[in-house]
Amino acid sequence: MSGVSRPDAHSERGPILVSACLLGLPTRHDGGHCRRAAVMEMAQQRQLIPVCPEQLGGLPTPREAAEIASGAGADVLDGRSRVVNRQGEDVTSRFLRGARIVADLAQLLGARQAVFKEGSPSCGVTRIRQAGSDVGGSGVTAALLRREGIQLDGIE
Ligand code: SF4
């Protein structure tokens, strides 16, 4: 009898979470994508799971761009900061919800690696945007995945 093989949670051959926009899916706030050839090539070698934390959190596409008001993703996780869109709306709860869903998905599927888009208030690994400038730090989902021991690689 054939069955579904479960990935080994600790295997380097397990699935990898990928920012959906890097695979060419039109999930960006402006309805566009950030397809990257290097990520498309990874799909030939590894099982990739596209995720968009902002969509999973319940935000529409297109949507207003948003920023972490101060600090970085870990500050949002700990309640010290919030995420606000260009209209001034507080979208923190959506960002937290999306982050939790992605972390739960990683657990469910045994994904221990993620390749995420730099600069995003959700996915940024080492860099986010604040008030028109690049600042060091992770987005909300990246910060949560790091806390859960998932290896993160950022793609510009
Ligand atoms: S939240 Fe992440 S996956 Fe979604 S569009 Fe932004 S960078 Fe891409």
PDB file of C-alpha atoms and ligand atoms in Angstrom:
ATOM      1  CA  MET A   1       0.000   0.000   0.000  1.00  0.00           C
ATOM      2  CA  SER A   2       1.405   3.367  -0.894  1.00  0.00           C
ATOM      3  CA  GLY A   3       1.362   6.098   1.688  1.00  0.00           C
ATOM      4  CA  VAL A   4       2.366   9.688   2.190  1.00  0.00           C
ATOM      5  CA  SER A   5       5.935   9.902   3.442  1.00  0.00           C
ATOM      6  CA  ARG A   6       6.420  12.359   6.240  1.00  0.00           C
ATOM      7  CA  PRO A   7       9.507  14.532   6.090  1.00  0.00           C
ATOM      8  CA  ASP A   8      12.065  14.052   8.816  1.00  0.00           C
ATOM      9  CA  ALA A   9      11.901  17.158  10.976  1.00  0.00           C
ATOM     10  CA  HIS A  10      15.645  17.125  11.421  1.00  0.00           C
ATOM     11  CA  SER A  11      16.651  16.123   7.930  1.00  0.00           C
ATOM     12  CA  GLU A  12      18.569  18.495   5.734  1.00  0.00           C
ATOM     13  CA  ARG A  13      16.407  17.081   2.992  1.00  0.00           C
ATOM     14  CA  GLY A  14      13.176  18.221   4.609  1.00  0.00           C
ATOM     15  CA  PRO A  15      10.990  20.884   3.036  1.00  0.00           C
ATOM     16  CA  ILE A  16      11.970  24.548   3.054  1.00  0.00           C
ATOM     17  CA  LEU A  17       9.562  27.400   3.686  1.00  0.00           C
ATOM     18  CA  VAL A  18       9.955  30.145   1.095  1.00  0.00           C
ATOM     19  CA  SER A  19       8.493  33.630   0.859  1.00  0.00           C
ATOM     20  CA  ALA A  20       5.841  33.115  -1.789  1.00  0.00           C
ATOM     21  CA  CYS A  21       6.804  36.270  -3.674  1.00  0.00           C
ATOM     22  CA  LEU A  22      10.324  34.875  -4.266  1.00  0.00           C
ATOM     23  CA  LEU A  23       8.753  32.060  -6.269  1.00  0.00           C
ATOM     24  CA  GLY A  24       6.927  34.541  -8.463  1.00  0.00           C
ATOM     25  CA  LEU A  25       3.570  34.418  -6.725  1.00  0.00           C
ATOM     26  CA  PRO A  26       1.856  37.843  -6.791  1.00  0.00           C
ATOM     27  CA  THR A  27       1.624  38.232  -3.020  1.00  0.00           C
ATOM     28  CA  ARG A  28       3.366  41.567  -2.543  1.00  0.00           C
ATOM     29  CA  HIS A  29       1.440  44.455  -1.058  1.00  0.00           C
ATOM     30  CA  ASP A  30       1.262  46.027  -4.534  1.00  0.00           C
ATOM     31  CA  GLY A  31       0.120  42.799  -6.166  1.00  0.00           C
ATOM     32  CA  GLY A  32       3.540  42.122  -7.665  1.00  0.00           C
ATOM     33  CA  HIS A  33       6.177  39.517  -6.943  1.00  0.00           C
ATOM     34  CA  CYS A  34       9.944  39.267  -6.369  1.00  0.00           C
ATOM     35  CA  ARG A  35      10.792  36.164  -8.386  1.00  0.00           C
ATOM     36  CA  ARG A  36      14.450  35.207  -7.967  1.00  0.00           C
ATOM     37  CA  ALA A  37      16.189  32.778 -10.306  1.00  0.00           C
ATOM     38  CA  ALA A  38      18.214  31.269  -7.460  1.00  0.00           C
ATOM     39  CA  VAL A  39      15.044  30.393  -5.595  1.00  0.00           C
ATOM     40  CA  MET A  40      13.351  29.009  -8.693  1.00  0.00           C
ATOM     41  CA  GLU A  41      16.390  26.749  -9.171  1.00  0.00           C
ATOM     42  CA  MET A  42      16.115  25.514  -5.594  1.00  0.00           C
ATOM     43  CA  ALA A  43      12.730  24.101  -6.514  1.00  0.00           C
ATOM     44  CA  GLN A  44      14.528  21.586  -8.758  1.00  0.00           C
ATOM     45  CA  GLN A  45      16.443  20.200  -5.779  1.00  0.00           C
ATOM     46  CA  ARG A  46      14.264  20.603  -2.714  1.00  0.00           C
ATOM     47  CA  GLN A  47      10.630  20.624  -1.728  1.00  0.00           C
ATOM     48  CA  LEU A  48       9.687  24.274  -1.301  1.00  0.00           C
ATOM     49  CA  ILE A  49       6.603  25.443   0.562  1.00  0.00           C
ATOM     50  CA  PRO A  50       5.529  28.948  -0.469  1.00  0.00           C
ATOM     51  CA  VAL A  51       4.090  31.040   2.341  1.00  0.00           C
ATOM     52  CA  CYS A  52       2.994  34.657   2.554  1.00  0.00           C
ATOM     53  CA  PRO A  53       2.558  35.516   6.222  1.00  0.00           C
ATOM     54  CA  GLU A  54       0.647  38.701   5.464  1.00  0.00           C
ATOM     55  CA  GLN A  55      -1.920  36.896   3.331  1.00  0.00           C
ATOM     56  CA  LEU A  56      -2.145  34.055   5.845  1.00  0.00           C
ATOM     57  CA  GLY A  57      -2.765  36.641   8.547  1.00  0.00           C
ATOM     58  CA  GLY A  58      -5.852  37.752   6.686  1.00  0.00           C
ATOM     59  CA  LEU A  59      -4.657  40.840   4.839  1.00  0.00           C
ATOM     60  CA  PRO A  60      -5.854  41.384   1.263  1.00  0.00           C
ATOM     61  CA  THR A  61      -3.736  41.708  -1.876  1.00  0.00           C
ATOM     62  CA  PRO A  62      -3.149  44.403  -2.920  1.00  0.00           C
ATOM     63  CA  ARG A  63      -2.857  45.990   0.521  1.00  0.00           C
ATOM     64  CA  GLU A  64      -1.299  49.053   2.076  1.00  0.00           C
ATOM     65  CA  ALA A  65       2.405  48.705   2.758  1.00  0.00           C
ATOM     66  CA  ALA A  66       3.171  48.422   6.457  1.00  0.00           C
ATOM     67  CA  GLU A  67       6.135  48.952   8.753  1.00  0.00           C
ATOM     68  CA  ILE A  68       7.183  47.940  12.229  1.00  0.00           C
ATOM     69  CA  ALA A  69       6.767  51.184  14.162  1.00  0.00           C
ATOM     70  CA  SER A  70       9.955  50.846  16.221  1.00  0.00           C
ATOM     71  CA  GLY A  71      12.491  48.136  16.904  1.00  0.00           C
ATOM     72  CA  ALA A  72      11.997  44.944  14.921  1.00  0.00           C
ATOM     73  CA  GLY A  73       9.942  41.778  14.735  1.00  0.00           C
ATOM     74  CA  ALA A  74      10.939  40.473  18.150  1.00  0.00           C
ATOM     75  CA  ASP A  75       9.620  43.676  19.715  1.00  0.00           C
ATOM     76  CA  VAL A  76       6.267  43.086  18.033  1.00  0.00           C
ATOM     77  CA  LEU A  77       6.208  39.482  19.293  1.00  0.00           C
ATOM     78  CA  ASP A  78       6.847  40.730  22.828  1.00  0.00           C
ATOM     79  CA  GLY A  79       4.255  43.504  22.696  1.00  0.00           C
ATOM     80  CA  ARG A  80       6.764  46.372  22.739  1.00  0.00           C
ATOM     81  CA  SER A  81       6.018  47.554  19.222  1.00  0.00           C
ATOM     82  CA  ARG A  82       3.311  47.306  16.593  1.00  0.00           C
ATOM     83  CA  VAL A  83       2.882  47.173  12.848  1.00  0.00           C
ATOM     84  CA  VAL A  84       1.174  50.109  11.169  1.00  0.00           C
ATOM     85  CA  ASN A  85       0.219  50.554   7.525  1.00  0.00           C
ATOM     86  CA  ARG A  86       0.493  53.689   5.412  1.00  0.00           C
ATOM     87  CA  GLN A  87      -3.073  54.621   6.307  1.00  0.00           C
ATOM     88  CA  GLY A  88      -2.106  54.584   9.967  1.00  0.00           C
ATOM     89  CA  GLU A  89      -4.086  51.411  10.681  1.00  0.00           C
ATOM     90  CA  ASP A  90      -2.706  49.035  13.293  1.00  0.00           C
ATOM     91  CA  VAL A  91      -2.283  45.666  11.581  1.00  0.00           C
ATOM     92  CA  THR A  92      -0.274  44.035  14.372  1.00  0.00           C
ATOM     93  CA  SER A  93      -2.814  41.300  15.020  1.00  0.00           C
ATOM     94  CA  ARG A  94      -2.746  40.271  11.352  1.00  0.00           C
ATOM     95  CA  PHE A  95       1.037  40.086  11.346  1.00  0.00           C
ATOM     96  CA  LEU A  96       1.092  38.040  14.550  1.00  0.00           C
ATOM     97  CA  ARG A  97      -1.576  35.707  13.214  1.00  0.00           C
ATOM     98  CA  GLY A  98       0.324  35.159   9.973  1.00  0.00           C
ATOM     99  CA  ALA A  99       3.545  34.492  11.856  1.00  0.00           C
ATOM    100  CA  ARG A 100       1.863  31.918  14.078  1.00  0.00           C
ATOM    101  CA  ILE A 101       0.297  30.140  11.117  1.00  0.00           C
ATOM    102  CA  VAL A 102       3.653  29.908   9.321  1.00  0.00           C
ATOM    103  CA  ALA A 103       5.367  28.607  12.473  1.00  0.00           C
ATOM    104  CA  ASP A 104       2.612  26.005  12.941  1.00  0.00           C
ATOM    105  CA  LEU A 105       2.957  24.983   9.300  1.00  0.00           C
ATOM    106  CA  ALA A 106       6.698  24.514   9.770  1.00  0.00           C
ATOM    107  CA  GLN A 107       6.032  22.265  12.736  1.00  0.00           C
ATOM    108  CA  LEU A 108       3.358  20.286  10.904  1.00  0.00           C
ATOM    109  CA  LEU A 109       5.501  19.672   7.831  1.00  0.00           C
ATOM    110  CA  GLY A 110       8.855  19.262   9.549  1.00  0.00           C
ATOM    111  CA  ALA A 111      10.412  22.269   7.858  1.00  0.00           C
ATOM    112  CA  ARG A 112      13.569  23.379   9.666  1.00  0.00           C
ATOM    113  CA  GLN A 113      14.791  25.891   7.096  1.00  0.00           C
ATOM    114  CA  ALA A 114      13.295  29.014   5.563  1.00  0.00           C
ATOM    115  CA  VAL A 115      14.367  31.260   2.697  1.00  0.00           C
ATOM    116  CA  PHE A 116      12.759  34.638   3.161  1.00  0.00           C
ATOM    117  CA  LYS A 117      12.645  38.003   1.403  1.00  0.00           C
ATOM    118  CA  GLU A 118      14.839  40.669   2.970  1.00  0.00           C
ATOM    119  CA  GLY A 119      13.359  44.054   3.777  1.00  0.00           C
ATOM    120  CA  SER A 120       9.847  42.883   4.581  1.00  0.00           C
ATOM    121  CA  PRO A 121       8.208  43.652   7.953  1.00  0.00           C
ATOM    122  CA  SER A 122       7.119  39.993   7.963  1.00  0.00           C
ATOM    123  CA  CYS A 123       9.854  38.094   6.150  1.00  0.00           C
ATOM    124  CA  GLY A 124      12.990  40.234   6.481  1.00  0.00           C
ATOM    125  CA  VAL A 125      15.824  38.138   7.958  1.00  0.00           C
ATOM    126  CA  THR A 126      18.536  40.722   8.629  1.00  0.00           C
ATOM    127  CA  ARG A 127      16.966  43.891   7.227  1.00  0.00           C
ATOM    128  CA  ILE A 128      13.619  45.677   7.408  1.00  0.00           C
ATOM    129  CA  ARG A 129      12.424  49.050   6.134  1.00  0.00           C
ATOM    130  CA  GLN A 130      11.551  51.844   8.511  1.00  0.00           C
ATOM    131  CA  ALA A 131      10.615  55.407   7.589  1.00  0.00           C
ATOM    132  CA  GLY A 132      12.115  54.994   4.147  1.00  0.00           C
ATOM    133  CA  SER A 133      15.439  53.570   5.325  1.00  0.00           C
ATOM    134  CA  ASP A 134      16.966  50.124   5.722  1.00  0.00           C
ATOM    135  CA  VAL A 135      17.519  49.125   9.332  1.00  0.00           C
ATOM    136  CA  GLY A 136      18.959  45.964  10.815  1.00  0.00           C
ATOM    137  CA  GLY A 137      16.540  43.427  12.241  1.00  0.00           C
ATOM    138  CA  SER A 138      14.042  40.746  11.351  1.00  0.00           C
ATOM    139  CA  GLY A 139      10.408  40.896  10.408  1.00  0.00           C
ATOM    140  CA  VAL A 140       7.712  39.467  12.637  1.00  0.00           C
ATOM    141  CA  THR A 141       7.475  35.998  11.080  1.00  0.00           C
ATOM    142  CA  ALA A 142      11.227  35.650  10.706  1.00  0.00           C
ATOM    143  CA  ALA A 143      11.673  36.530  14.377  1.00  0.00           C
ATOM    144  CA  LEU A 144       9.167  33.890  15.447  1.00  0.00           C
ATOM    145  CA  LEU A 145      10.700  31.183  13.259  1.00  0.00           C
ATOM    146  CA  ARG A 146      14.142  31.979  14.651  1.00  0.00           C
ATOM    147  CA  ARG A 147      12.800  31.567  18.175  1.00  0.00           C
ATOM    148  CA  GLU A 148      11.507  28.171  17.149  1.00  0.00           C
ATOM    149  CA  GLY A 149      14.943  27.102  15.960  1.00  0.00           C
ATOM    150  CA  ILE A 150      14.408  27.335  12.235  1.00  0.00           C
ATOM    151  CA  GLN A 151      17.417  28.257  10.109  1.00  0.00           C
ATOM    152  CA  LEU A 152      16.749  31.440   8.142  1.00  0.00           C
ATOM    153  CA  ASP A 153      18.405  32.620   4.955  1.00  0.00           C
ATOM    154  CA  GLY A 154      17.575  36.018   3.496  1.00  0.00           C
ATOM    155  CA  ILE A 155      17.304  36.797  -0.215  1.00  0.00           C
ATOM    156  CA  GLU A 156      17.516  40.372  -1.494  1.00  0.00           C
TER     157      GLU A 156
HETATM  158  S1  SF4 B   1       4.879  39.005   3.448  1.00  0.00           S
HETATM  159 FE1  SF4 B   1       6.703  37.893   2.782  1.00  0.00          FE
HETATM  160  S2  SF4 B   1       5.894  36.431   1.259  1.00  0.00           S
HETATM  161 FE2  SF4 B   1       4.319  37.972   1.556  1.00  0.00          FE
HETATM  162  S3  SF4 B   1       4.728  39.434  -0.090  1.00  0.00           S
HETATM  163 FE3  SF4 B   1       5.800  40.171   1.764  1.00  0.00          FE
HETATM  164  S4  SF4 B   1       7.893  39.357   1.588  1.00  0.00           S
HETATM  165 FE4  SF4 B   1       6.603  38.218   0.152  1.00  0.00          FE
END
